[in-house]
Short mmCIF file of C-alpha atoms in Angstrom, two decimals:
data_model
loop_
_atom_site.label_atom_id
_atom_site.label_comp_id
_atom_site.label_asym_id
_atom_site.label_seq_id
_atom_site.Cartn_x
_atom_site.Cartn_y
_atom_site.Cartn_z
CA MET A 1 -62.92 -80.02 -2.96
CA THR A 2 -64.93 -76.29 -2.58
CA THR A 3 -63.26 -73.35 -3.85
CA THR A 4 -60.76 -71.51 -1.56
CA GLU A 5 -62.71 -68.92 0.45
CA ALA A 6 -64.42 -71.31 2.21
CA LEU A 7 -62.11 -73.26 3.96
CA ALA A 8 -58.54 -72.65 6.21
CA PRO A 9 -55.03 -72.76 4.62
CA THR A 10 -52.70 -75.36 5.68
CA SER A 11 -49.60 -74.45 3.35
CA ARG A 12 -46.90 -72.61 4.35
CA PRO A 13 -46.14 -69.26 4.31
CA ALA A 14 -44.45 -68.53 0.68
CA ALA A 15 -41.94 -65.96 2.09
CA ALA A 16 -40.68 -68.87 4.82
CA GLY A 17 -37.95 -70.15 2.70
CA PRO A 18 -37.09 -72.54 -0.21
CA ALA A 19 -39.91 -74.30 -1.18
CA THR A 20 -39.75 -77.82 -1.82
CA ALA A 21 -40.46 -78.38 -5.36
CA PRO A 22 -43.08 -80.99 -6.10
CA ALA A 23 -41.90 -84.23 -8.10
CA PRO A 24 -41.91 -83.83 -12.00
CA LEU A 25 -45.31 -85.81 -13.80
CA ALA A 26 -43.97 -88.05 -16.28
CA PRO A 27 -43.80 -86.09 -19.53
CA GLU A 28 -46.45 -88.02 -21.84
CA ALA A 29 -48.94 -87.57 -18.76
CA VAL A 30 -48.80 -83.64 -18.54
CA VAL A 31 -49.12 -84.27 -22.77
CA ASP A 32 -52.01 -86.09 -22.12
CA LEU A 33 -53.43 -84.37 -19.88
CA VAL A 34 -53.39 -80.84 -22.18
CA ARG A 35 -54.96 -83.04 -25.00
CA GLN A 36 -57.81 -83.65 -22.53
CA VAL A 37 -58.67 -79.83 -21.66
CA GLY A 38 -59.33 -76.75 -23.38
CA GLY A 39 -58.12 -74.52 -20.67
CA PRO A 40 -53.98 -74.26 -20.04
CA VAL A 41 -51.97 -76.44 -17.91
CA PHE A 42 -48.64 -75.32 -15.84
CA HIS A 43 -46.35 -77.10 -13.81
CA PRO A 44 -43.40 -76.03 -12.21
CA GLY A 45 -40.82 -73.96 -14.20
CA ASP A 46 -43.32 -72.59 -17.04
CA GLU A 47 -44.20 -69.22 -17.62
CA GLY A 48 -47.21 -68.06 -15.76
CA TYR A 49 -47.08 -71.28 -13.24
CA ASP A 50 -46.38 -68.80 -9.77
CA ALA A 51 -48.86 -65.99 -11.31
CA GLU A 52 -51.48 -69.31 -11.50
CA ARG A 53 -50.88 -70.49 -7.95
CA SER A 54 -51.31 -67.10 -6.40
CA GLY A 55 -54.28 -65.19 -5.16
CA PHE A 56 -55.64 -62.39 -2.74
CA GLN A 57 -53.98 -63.87 -0.10
CA ALA A 58 -50.11 -63.23 -0.70
CA GLY A 59 -48.94 -64.53 2.51
CA TYR A 60 -49.33 -68.69 1.36
CA ARG A 61 -49.13 -70.31 -2.07
CA HIS A 62 -50.04 -73.89 -3.22
CA ARG A 63 -47.18 -75.81 -4.54
CA PRO A 64 -48.78 -78.04 -7.18
CA ALA A 65 -46.96 -80.76 -9.95
CA VAL A 66 -49.64 -79.19 -12.13
CA ILE A 67 -52.40 -76.78 -12.23
CA VAL A 68 -55.29 -77.14 -14.65
CA GLY A 69 -57.26 -73.28 -15.27
CA ALA A 70 -60.51 -74.88 -16.59
CA THR A 71 -62.63 -73.22 -18.78
CA ASP A 72 -65.79 -75.23 -18.40
CA ALA A 73 -67.23 -78.69 -16.07
CA ALA A 74 -65.42 -80.67 -18.68
CA ASP A 75 -62.03 -79.24 -18.37
CA VAL A 76 -62.85 -80.41 -14.29
CA ALA A 77 -64.00 -83.80 -14.95
CA ALA A 78 -60.20 -84.20 -16.97
CA ALA A 79 -58.42 -82.95 -14.20
CA VAL A 80 -59.99 -85.20 -11.84
CA GLY A 81 -59.76 -88.17 -13.56
CA PHE A 82 -55.87 -87.52 -14.61
CA ALA A 83 -55.46 -86.86 -10.79
CA ARG A 84 -56.92 -89.84 -9.73
CA ALA A 85 -54.90 -91.80 -12.24
CA GLN A 86 -51.84 -90.20 -11.21
CA ARG A 87 -52.90 -90.52 -7.47
CA LEU A 88 -52.47 -86.69 -6.80
CA PRO A 89 -54.47 -84.57 -4.05
CA VAL A 90 -56.74 -82.13 -5.50
CA ALA A 91 -57.51 -78.70 -4.60
CA VAL A 92 -59.38 -75.62 -6.28
CA GLN A 93 -58.71 -71.88 -6.15
CA VAL A 94 -60.90 -69.11 -7.06
CA THR A 95 -59.64 -65.54 -5.86
CA GLY A 96 -57.23 -67.37 -3.57
CA HIS A 97 -58.89 -65.00 -0.89
CA GLY A 98 -58.32 -68.24 1.54
CA LEU A 99 -56.47 -71.62 0.47
CA SER A 100 -58.23 -74.59 0.73
CA THR A 101 -55.61 -78.04 2.13
CA ALA A 102 -52.52 -77.72 0.87
CA THR A 103 -51.51 -79.19 -2.48
CA ASP A 104 -47.64 -79.47 -2.40
CA GLY A 105 -47.01 -81.96 -5.34
CA GLY A 106 -50.58 -82.72 -6.08
CA LEU A 107 -53.25 -81.14 -8.75
CA LEU A 108 -54.41 -77.62 -8.45
CA ILE A 109 -57.90 -76.64 -10.78
CA SER A 110 -57.99 -72.99 -11.22
CA THR A 111 -61.31 -71.92 -11.77
CA ARG A 112 -61.13 -68.62 -12.12
CA ARG A 113 -61.82 -68.35 -16.00
CA MET A 114 -65.23 -69.55 -15.30
CA THR A 115 -67.04 -66.60 -15.08
CA ASP A 116 -70.52 -66.77 -16.39
CA VAL A 117 -73.02 -65.19 -14.69
CA THR A 118 -77.17 -65.42 -15.69
CA VAL A 119 -80.17 -63.48 -13.99
CA ASP A 120 -83.44 -64.79 -14.42
CA PRO A 121 -85.58 -61.95 -13.30
CA VAL A 122 -88.75 -63.78 -13.90
CA ALA A 123 -87.65 -66.87 -11.35
CA GLY A 124 -85.68 -64.51 -9.24
CA THR A 125 -82.71 -66.42 -9.56
CA ALA A 126 -79.20 -66.20 -10.44
CA ARG A 127 -76.88 -69.01 -12.25
CA VAL A 128 -72.88 -68.80 -11.47
CA ALA A 129 -70.31 -70.75 -13.01
CA ALA A 130 -67.30 -71.61 -10.65
CA GLY A 131 -64.91 -68.98 -11.42
CA ALA A 132 -67.79 -65.84 -10.65
CA VAL A 133 -67.23 -63.41 -7.74
CA TRP A 134 -69.73 -61.14 -5.77
CA GLY A 135 -69.55 -58.05 -7.87
CA GLN A 136 -70.76 -59.50 -11.46
CA VAL A 137 -73.97 -60.98 -9.13
CA VAL A 138 -74.68 -57.50 -7.74
CA ALA A 139 -74.10 -55.87 -10.90
CA ALA A 140 -75.97 -58.33 -12.98
CA ALA A 141 -79.63 -58.36 -10.45
CA ALA A 142 -79.71 -54.72 -9.70
CA PRO A 143 -80.99 -53.49 -13.05
CA HIS A 144 -84.08 -55.98 -11.92
CA GLY A 145 -84.49 -54.41 -8.32
CA LEU A 146 -83.08 -57.66 -7.31
CA ALA A 147 -79.52 -58.22 -5.21
CA PRO A 148 -77.89 -61.65 -4.44
CA LEU A 149 -76.60 -62.45 -0.52
CA ASN A 150 -73.34 -61.46 -1.02
CA GLY A 151 -70.17 -60.70 1.57
CA SER A 152 -69.00 -57.40 2.17
CA SER A 153 -66.14 -57.28 -0.59
CA PRO A 154 -66.91 -57.60 -3.99
CA GLY A 155 -63.91 -59.67 -5.11
CA VAL A 156 -64.90 -62.74 -3.12
CA GLY A 157 -65.42 -65.68 -4.98
CA VAL A 158 -69.55 -66.95 -5.01
CA VAL A 159 -69.24 -70.76 -4.59
CA SER A 160 -66.61 -70.80 -2.19
CA TYR A 161 -68.09 -68.46 -0.07
CA THR A 162 -71.36 -69.88 -0.13
CA LEU A 163 -70.29 -73.51 0.77
CA GLY A 164 -68.75 -71.76 3.81
CA GLY A 165 -72.47 -70.70 4.48
CA GLY A 166 -71.87 -67.28 3.73
CA VAL A 167 -72.37 -64.26 6.05
CA GLY A 168 -73.10 -60.93 3.98
CA VAL A 169 -74.46 -57.45 3.91
CA LEU A 170 -78.24 -58.61 4.37
CA ALA A 171 -77.25 -61.66 7.09
CA ARG A 172 -79.95 -60.87 9.43
CA THR A 173 -83.13 -60.29 7.06
CA TYR A 174 -82.70 -63.01 4.70
CA GLY A 175 -79.82 -65.74 6.21
CA PHE A 176 -76.88 -67.47 5.07
CA ALA A 177 -76.16 -67.53 1.49
CA ALA A 178 -76.33 -71.12 1.75
CA ASP A 179 -80.03 -71.13 2.82
CA HIS A 180 -81.00 -69.96 -0.71
CA VAL A 181 -78.97 -72.35 -3.05
CA ARG A 182 -81.57 -74.39 -5.74
CA ALA A 183 -78.67 -76.36 -7.28
CA VAL A 184 -75.18 -77.28 -7.04
CA ASP A 185 -73.24 -78.56 -10.26
CA LEU A 186 -70.40 -80.97 -8.94
CA VAL A 187 -67.31 -82.95 -10.01
CA THR A 188 -67.25 -86.12 -8.15
CA ALA A 189 -63.94 -87.86 -6.98
CA ASP A 190 -64.50 -89.94 -9.79
CA GLY A 191 -64.60 -87.72 -12.27
CA ARG A 192 -68.46 -87.69 -13.08
CA PRO A 193 -70.39 -84.45 -13.67
CA VAL A 194 -73.81 -84.33 -11.37
CA ARG A 195 -76.66 -82.07 -10.34
CA VAL A 196 -77.16 -81.86 -6.70
CA THR A 197 -80.53 -80.53 -5.63
CA ALA A 198 -82.53 -81.22 -2.28
CA ASP A 199 -84.54 -83.85 -4.95
CA THR A 200 -82.05 -85.20 -6.55
CA ASP A 201 -79.86 -86.05 -3.45
CA PRO A 202 -80.68 -84.38 -0.08
CA ASP A 203 -77.81 -85.56 1.84
CA LEU A 204 -75.19 -84.54 -0.14
CA PHE A 205 -77.24 -80.91 -0.53
CA TRP A 206 -77.06 -80.30 2.94
CA GLY A 207 -73.55 -81.46 3.11
CA LEU A 208 -72.65 -78.98 0.77
CA LEU A 209 -74.17 -76.19 1.91
CA GLY A 210 -71.92 -75.07 4.53
CA GLY A 211 -69.79 -78.20 5.12
CA GLY A 212 -69.02 -79.21 1.61
CA HIS A 213 -65.56 -79.35 1.70
CA GLY A 214 -63.76 -82.52 0.15
CA LEU A 215 -66.95 -84.14 -1.37
CA GLY A 216 -66.04 -82.53 -4.90
CA VAL A 217 -65.36 -80.13 -7.40
CA VAL A 218 -68.50 -77.68 -7.83
CA THR A 219 -68.32 -76.11 -11.22
CA GLY A 220 -71.54 -73.92 -11.15
CA MET A 221 -74.51 -72.93 -8.55
CA GLU A 222 -78.29 -71.44 -8.53
CA PHE A 223 -79.42 -69.54 -6.10
CA GLY A 224 -82.20 -67.01 -5.27
CA LEU A 225 -82.10 -63.44 -5.10
CA VAL A 226 -83.65 -61.14 -2.95
CA PRO A 227 -86.29 -58.13 -4.05
CA VAL A 228 -83.56 -55.15 -2.66
CA ALA A 229 -82.37 -52.34 -5.09
CA ARG A 230 -81.30 -49.49 -2.15
CA LEU A 231 -80.45 -49.80 1.59
CA TYR A 232 -79.65 -47.36 4.19
CA GLY A 233 -75.79 -47.83 5.12
CA GLY A 234 -72.22 -46.55 5.54
CA GLN A 235 -70.14 -45.90 8.50
CA LEU A 236 -70.01 -44.54 11.65
CA VAL A 237 -66.83 -43.70 12.69
CA PHE A 238 -65.32 -43.04 16.51
CA GLY A 239 -61.75 -42.01 17.72
CA ALA A 240 -59.71 -43.68 20.64
CA GLU A 241 -61.52 -41.73 23.27
CA GLN A 242 -64.94 -42.82 22.28
CA ILE A 243 -64.04 -46.50 21.93
CA ASP A 244 -65.06 -48.07 25.11
CA ASP A 245 -68.33 -45.89 25.28
CA ALA A 246 -69.16 -46.94 21.69
CA LEU A 247 -68.50 -50.34 22.20
CA ALA A 248 -70.82 -50.71 25.45
CA ALA A 249 -73.64 -48.47 23.41
CA TYR A 250 -73.46 -50.60 20.07
CA LEU A 251 -74.13 -54.19 22.33
CA ARG A 252 -76.91 -52.72 24.23
CA TRP A 253 -78.30 -51.77 20.82
CA THR A 254 -77.93 -54.93 19.19
CA ASP A 255 -80.64 -55.67 21.53
CA THR A 256 -83.29 -53.15 20.25
CA VAL A 257 -82.81 -53.52 16.64
CA PRO A 258 -84.91 -55.26 14.18
CA ASP A 259 -84.24 -57.84 11.49
CA ALA A 260 -84.05 -55.40 8.77
CA LEU A 261 -81.16 -53.92 10.31
CA THR A 262 -78.00 -56.16 9.72
CA SER A 263 -74.27 -54.16 11.01
CA SER A 264 -70.86 -54.94 12.59
CA LEU A 265 -67.87 -53.26 13.87
CA ALA A 266 -64.18 -53.05 13.28
CA LEU A 267 -61.21 -51.88 15.41
CA ILE A 268 -58.33 -50.41 13.79
CA VAL A 269 -55.21 -49.21 14.56
CA TYR A 270 -54.08 -47.64 11.59
CA PRO A 271 -50.31 -47.44 10.59
CA ASP A 272 -48.96 -43.72 10.50
CA LEU A 273 -48.17 -44.13 6.47
CA PRO A 274 -48.11 -40.92 4.03
CA GLN A 275 -50.47 -42.85 1.60
CA LEU A 276 -53.67 -42.87 4.12
CA PRO A 277 -55.68 -39.92 4.24
CA ALA A 278 -54.77 -37.49 7.07
CA PRO A 279 -57.88 -38.53 9.32
CA LEU A 280 -56.75 -42.32 9.84
CA ARG A 281 -53.01 -41.91 9.76
CA GLY A 282 -51.59 -43.40 13.33
CA ARG A 283 -55.11 -43.63 14.73
CA HIS A 284 -57.08 -46.22 16.71
CA LEU A 285 -60.47 -46.14 15.32
CA LEU A 286 -63.78 -47.93 15.98
CA GLN A 287 -66.23 -48.37 12.35
CA ILE A 288 -70.00 -49.19 12.96
CA ARG A 289 -71.28 -50.83 9.85
CA ILE A 290 -74.87 -50.35 9.11
CA ALA A 291 -76.85 -51.90 6.34
CA TYR A 292 -80.56 -51.23 7.16
CA THR A 293 -83.44 -52.32 4.21
CA GLY A 294 -86.51 -50.02 5.48
CA PRO A 295 -86.84 -46.48 4.84
CA ALA A 296 -84.02 -44.32 5.27
CA GLU A 297 -85.81 -42.14 7.67
CA GLU A 298 -86.57 -45.08 10.17
CA GLY A 299 -83.12 -45.83 10.05
CA ALA A 300 -81.51 -42.84 11.00
CA ARG A 301 -84.33 -43.17 13.99
CA LEU A 302 -82.37 -46.39 14.40
CA VAL A 303 -78.81 -45.44 14.71
CA ALA A 304 -79.61 -42.30 16.77
CA PRO A 305 -78.42 -43.96 20.36
CA LEU A 306 -75.02 -44.76 18.44
CA ARG A 307 -74.82 -41.03 16.98
CA ALA A 308 -75.72 -39.56 20.65
CA VAL A 309 -72.82 -41.59 22.22
CA GLY A 310 -70.31 -38.10 21.32
CA PRO A 311 -68.62 -36.92 18.42
CA VAL A 312 -67.55 -39.04 15.53
CA VAL A 313 -64.50 -38.88 13.26
CA GLY A 314 -66.86 -39.91 10.00
CA ASP A 315 -70.38 -40.70 9.61
CA ASP A 316 -71.53 -41.25 5.69
CA LEU A 317 -74.79 -42.92 6.50
CA ARG A 318 -77.24 -42.27 3.74
CA GLU A 319 -79.74 -44.32 1.08
CA MET A 320 -77.65 -45.88 -1.36
CA PRO A 321 -78.48 -47.93 -4.43
CA TYR A 322 -77.53 -51.86 -3.49
CA GLU A 323 -74.47 -51.59 -6.01
CA GLU A 324 -72.95 -49.57 -3.91
CA SER A 325 -72.93 -51.91 -0.49
CA HIS A 326 -68.91 -52.43 -1.20
CA THR A 327 -68.59 -49.10 0.10
CA ILE A 328 -69.88 -50.35 3.61
CA HIS A 329 -67.28 -52.31 4.62
CA ARG A 330 -64.59 -50.62 1.96
CA ASP A 331 -62.61 -54.28 2.12
CA PRO A 332 -59.42 -53.68 0.71
CA SER A 333 -58.61 -54.70 -3.24
CA ASP A 334 -54.80 -55.59 -3.28
CA PRO A 335 -53.82 -58.65 -2.70
CA HIS A 336 -51.93 -59.03 0.92
CA ALA A 337 -50.15 -61.63 3.43
CA TYR A 338 -52.13 -61.92 6.72
CA ASN A 339 -53.72 -64.76 9.13
CA GLY A 340 -57.02 -64.97 10.90
CA ASP A 341 -59.09 -66.51 13.64
CA ASN A 342 -62.51 -66.12 14.77
CA ALA A 343 -64.63 -67.47 17.62
CA LEU A 344 -68.91 -67.54 16.91
CA LEU A 345 -70.19 -66.26 20.33
CA SER A 346 -73.61 -66.67 22.63
CA GLY A 347 -73.31 -63.41 23.87
CA LEU A 348 -70.80 -60.90 25.03
CA ASP A 349 -70.50 -58.02 27.63
CA ALA A 350 -69.12 -54.61 27.38
CA ALA A 351 -66.04 -55.10 30.04
CA ALA A 352 -64.92 -58.53 27.46
CA LEU A 353 -65.14 -56.46 24.26
CA GLN A 354 -63.39 -53.57 25.89
CA ARG A 355 -60.76 -55.94 26.77
CA VAL A 356 -60.59 -57.24 23.26
CA ALA A 357 -60.18 -53.64 22.11
CA ALA A 358 -57.39 -52.76 24.68
CA LEU A 359 -55.51 -56.18 23.81
CA THR A 360 -55.53 -55.20 20.05
CA GLY A 361 -54.95 -51.86 20.30
CA PRO A 362 -52.09 -49.44 19.51
CA ALA A 363 -50.12 -51.45 22.72
CA ALA A 364 -50.47 -54.43 20.59
CA PRO A 365 -47.13 -55.95 19.31
CA MET A 366 -48.86 -56.07 15.71
CA MET A 367 -51.62 -54.96 13.95
CA VAL A 368 -55.16 -56.95 15.07
CA VAL A 369 -57.94 -55.96 12.67
CA VAL A 370 -61.19 -56.98 14.90
CA GLN A 371 -64.48 -57.43 13.67
CA LEU A 372 -67.55 -58.25 15.28
CA ASN A 373 -70.65 -59.18 13.50
CA HIS A 374 -74.44 -58.92 14.75
CA LEU A 375 -75.97 -62.48 13.68
CA GLY A 376 -79.63 -63.74 14.77
CA GLY A 377 -82.46 -62.78 12.87
CA ALA A 378 -82.98 -64.84 9.96
CA LEU A 379 -79.88 -66.17 10.35
CA ALA A 380 -80.88 -68.28 13.24
CA THR A 381 -84.76 -68.85 12.69
CA GLY A 382 -84.04 -69.74 8.76
CA PRO A 383 -84.76 -67.01 5.83
CA THR A 384 -88.13 -66.74 4.60
CA GLY A 385 -88.31 -68.28 1.02
CA GLY A 386 -84.86 -69.74 1.78
CA THR A 387 -84.24 -73.79 1.90
CA GLY A 388 -82.25 -73.44 4.70
CA ALA A 389 -81.51 -77.10 4.39
CA GLY A 390 -77.82 -76.74 5.02
CA ALA A 391 -74.88 -77.74 7.19
CA VAL A 392 -74.20 -74.43 8.46
CA GLY A 393 -72.49 -74.66 12.15
CA HIS A 394 -73.97 -72.90 15.00
CA ARG A 395 -76.82 -71.29 13.72
CA ASP A 396 -77.77 -69.87 16.92
CA ALA A 397 -74.79 -67.92 18.18
CA ARG A 398 -75.55 -64.38 18.21
CA PHE A 399 -71.91 -62.56 17.58
CA ALA A 400 -68.91 -63.11 15.69
CA LEU A 401 -65.67 -62.41 16.51
CA ARG A 402 -63.26 -61.92 14.22
CA LEU A 403 -59.21 -61.55 14.29
CA LEU A 404 -56.88 -60.40 11.42
CA SER A 405 -53.36 -59.84 11.15
CA PRO A 406 -51.11 -58.70 8.40
CA LEU A 407 -47.72 -60.77 7.66
CA GLY A 408 -44.37 -59.22 6.81
CA ASP A 409 -42.14 -60.41 4.28
CA ALA A 410 -38.75 -60.42 6.16
CA ASP A 411 -39.87 -62.55 9.01
CA PRO A 412 -43.13 -64.37 8.25
CA GLU A 413 -42.94 -67.42 10.72
CA GLY A 414 -42.15 -65.31 13.58
CA ASP A 415 -45.03 -63.15 12.60
CA LEU A 416 -47.04 -66.16 12.69
CA ALA A 417 -45.85 -67.21 16.35
CA THR A 418 -46.93 -63.33 17.44
CA VAL A 419 -50.04 -63.15 15.78
CA ARG A 420 -51.11 -66.33 17.34
CA GLU A 421 -50.15 -65.30 20.81
CA VAL A 422 -51.88 -61.90 20.60
CA HIS A 423 -55.17 -63.58 18.71
CA ALA A 424 -55.03 -66.10 21.89
CA ALA A 425 -54.93 -63.36 24.06
CA ALA A 426 -58.10 -61.63 22.48
CA LEU A 427 -60.11 -64.76 21.92
CA ALA A 428 -59.73 -65.97 26.03
CA ALA A 429 -61.41 -62.67 26.77
CA VAL A 430 -64.71 -64.19 25.25
CA GLU A 431 -64.13 -67.51 25.86
CA PRO A 432 -67.42 -67.62 28.45
CA TRP A 433 -69.41 -67.14 25.63
CA ARG A 434 -67.77 -69.05 22.98
CA ILE A 435 -69.62 -72.12 21.21
CA GLY A 436 -67.39 -72.31 18.02
CA ARG A 437 -66.09 -71.29 15.09
CA SER A 438 -67.20 -69.97 11.44
CA VAL A 439 -65.75 -71.61 8.39
CA ASN A 440 -65.60 -68.89 6.25
CA PHE A 441 -63.22 -66.33 8.82
CA LEU A 442 -60.69 -69.54 8.88
CA LEU A 443 -58.13 -67.74 7.40
CA GLY A 444 -54.52 -68.83 7.63
CA GLU A 445 -51.79 -71.27 8.45
CA GLN A 446 -53.55 -73.97 10.62
CA ARG A 447 -51.43 -76.76 10.14
CA GLY A 448 -48.89 -75.66 12.70
CA ARG A 449 -51.14 -75.12 15.12
CA ALA A 450 -51.00 -77.15 18.70
CA ASP A 451 -54.68 -77.13 18.35
CA ALA A 452 -55.68 -78.18 14.90
CA ALA A 453 -57.71 -80.57 15.49
CA GLU A 454 -59.75 -78.46 17.94
CA VAL A 455 -59.89 -76.02 14.86
CA ALA A 456 -61.44 -78.80 12.84
CA ARG A 457 -64.12 -79.90 15.61
CA SER A 458 -64.91 -76.39 16.05
CA THR A 459 -66.48 -75.65 13.17
CA HIS A 460 -70.00 -77.84 13.39
CA GLY A 461 -71.75 -80.06 16.40
CA THR A 462 -70.73 -83.53 17.40
CA ALA A 463 -74.32 -85.02 15.04
CA ALA A 464 -73.28 -82.57 11.66
CA ARG A 465 -69.42 -83.70 12.34
CA SER A 466 -70.73 -87.09 12.26
CA ARG A 467 -73.25 -86.78 9.49
CA LEU A 468 -70.53 -84.95 7.35
CA ALA A 469 -67.66 -87.40 7.71
CA ASP A 470 -70.91 -90.30 6.38
CA LEU A 471 -70.60 -87.97 3.63
CA LYS A 472 -66.89 -87.78 2.62
CA ALA A 473 -66.41 -91.56 3.41
CA ALA A 474 -69.30 -92.09 0.69
CA HIS A 475 -68.12 -89.73 -1.79
CA ASP A 476 -64.58 -89.64 -1.26
CA PRO A 477 -63.21 -92.69 0.19
CA GLU A 478 -59.29 -92.16 -1.24
CA ASN A 479 -59.13 -88.87 0.28
CA VAL A 480 -58.93 -87.06 -3.66
CA PHE A 481 -59.84 -83.74 -1.99
CA ARG A 482 -57.99 -82.94 0.78
CA PHE A 483 -59.64 -81.25 3.70
CA HIS A 484 -60.06 -80.78 7.72
CA PRO A 485 -61.46 -84.16 8.79
CA TYR A 486 -64.91 -83.34 10.86
CA GLU A 487 -64.16 -86.40 12.42
CA ALA A 488 -61.30 -85.05 14.16
#
């Protein structure tokens, strides 16, 4: 089982009503588990149980019969062995930006205590334990003039993000984070710790990198770093009156930029709340995020066509140390409830993108954050110096359109129905170019969807799904590690 940012959750919203309590385990069984592991063990009713099963995604929670707070690979192996003996399904959670398949009544392995990060500046590699987050790796690599292929948020788990592929700040220049993995430390369904590389088990290695859900518990990973110490980056922010022109200009601009420039845009209607900065309150804004690895002077020349669109609300493009790369997207750091969907696109035209902006703008029945990532470059061709050997789906996509909406506490089920309706309408606007979905950006309740089987199929092509299904059958025939079936 991968850690949890990489796979869509199927558990119910925590606020949706009383939970069905997991069936209690025999006291002697729990005592035996406590003896086997060095980390804490929680079961329903224990102090700390709720905190341990909670994460950044506040709208959904696992409801396991038992939680193991693993401190090392031996704890993970013991937990898997216990789950098999008790016939319990297993899931894993680190930071909980997304949740893996529901473990109601099962065993949840929490790896948040496994946070070791080691950088080898001579080899240009990093080794991380299962609970490490990207902010740790960026900080450890920066003194050596190196950077990982991290995402936009420093609080996201390294392992789960990477096993889903990983489209980050340097994506067009260096490809998917999965393309740079050298080795994966894995606990198998029968509780054995193994080290998987392209040499030791090329099929399993391929499956883990971009499609590794349900193949084992990853306890550690080694991957290559890249020689990036600084960036030209930041945001251009346009107000509502400029949005249509800026969207059209952005799409034209993406046809001209080099692979050294990675960008995305976000459309947000900010609520009129006093805690927000005055320039944001109640406004429909377009943010264009830039990360360029070349000289700042060249970066300024490259973004000139965007600046020429018209007056901006904000412009903080600048040269920055790579340690500040998280400021480009400014992702929220506080836990909250949300649901999301996405589409990988072969292309896009301005009219369709403007239609998405209108459907998700001030007239929408609830807040929708829209993000469009410009893909291509090394994501499509494979990076120089990377393995490029993983199961990442739809590498030929030109754009990724992501939709995310918050869920309220008062009526989460009603909110979810509205979210799905609004998201479906926005995704219908780009249907002519749609080729699939990204595993990393499936964020929310999937089990109740009428199109759940189609969602499962959409992340990989037919041949890859068949190959992944064969790997699942070989490495976890009893489905200890629950996941969305690729053969669906």
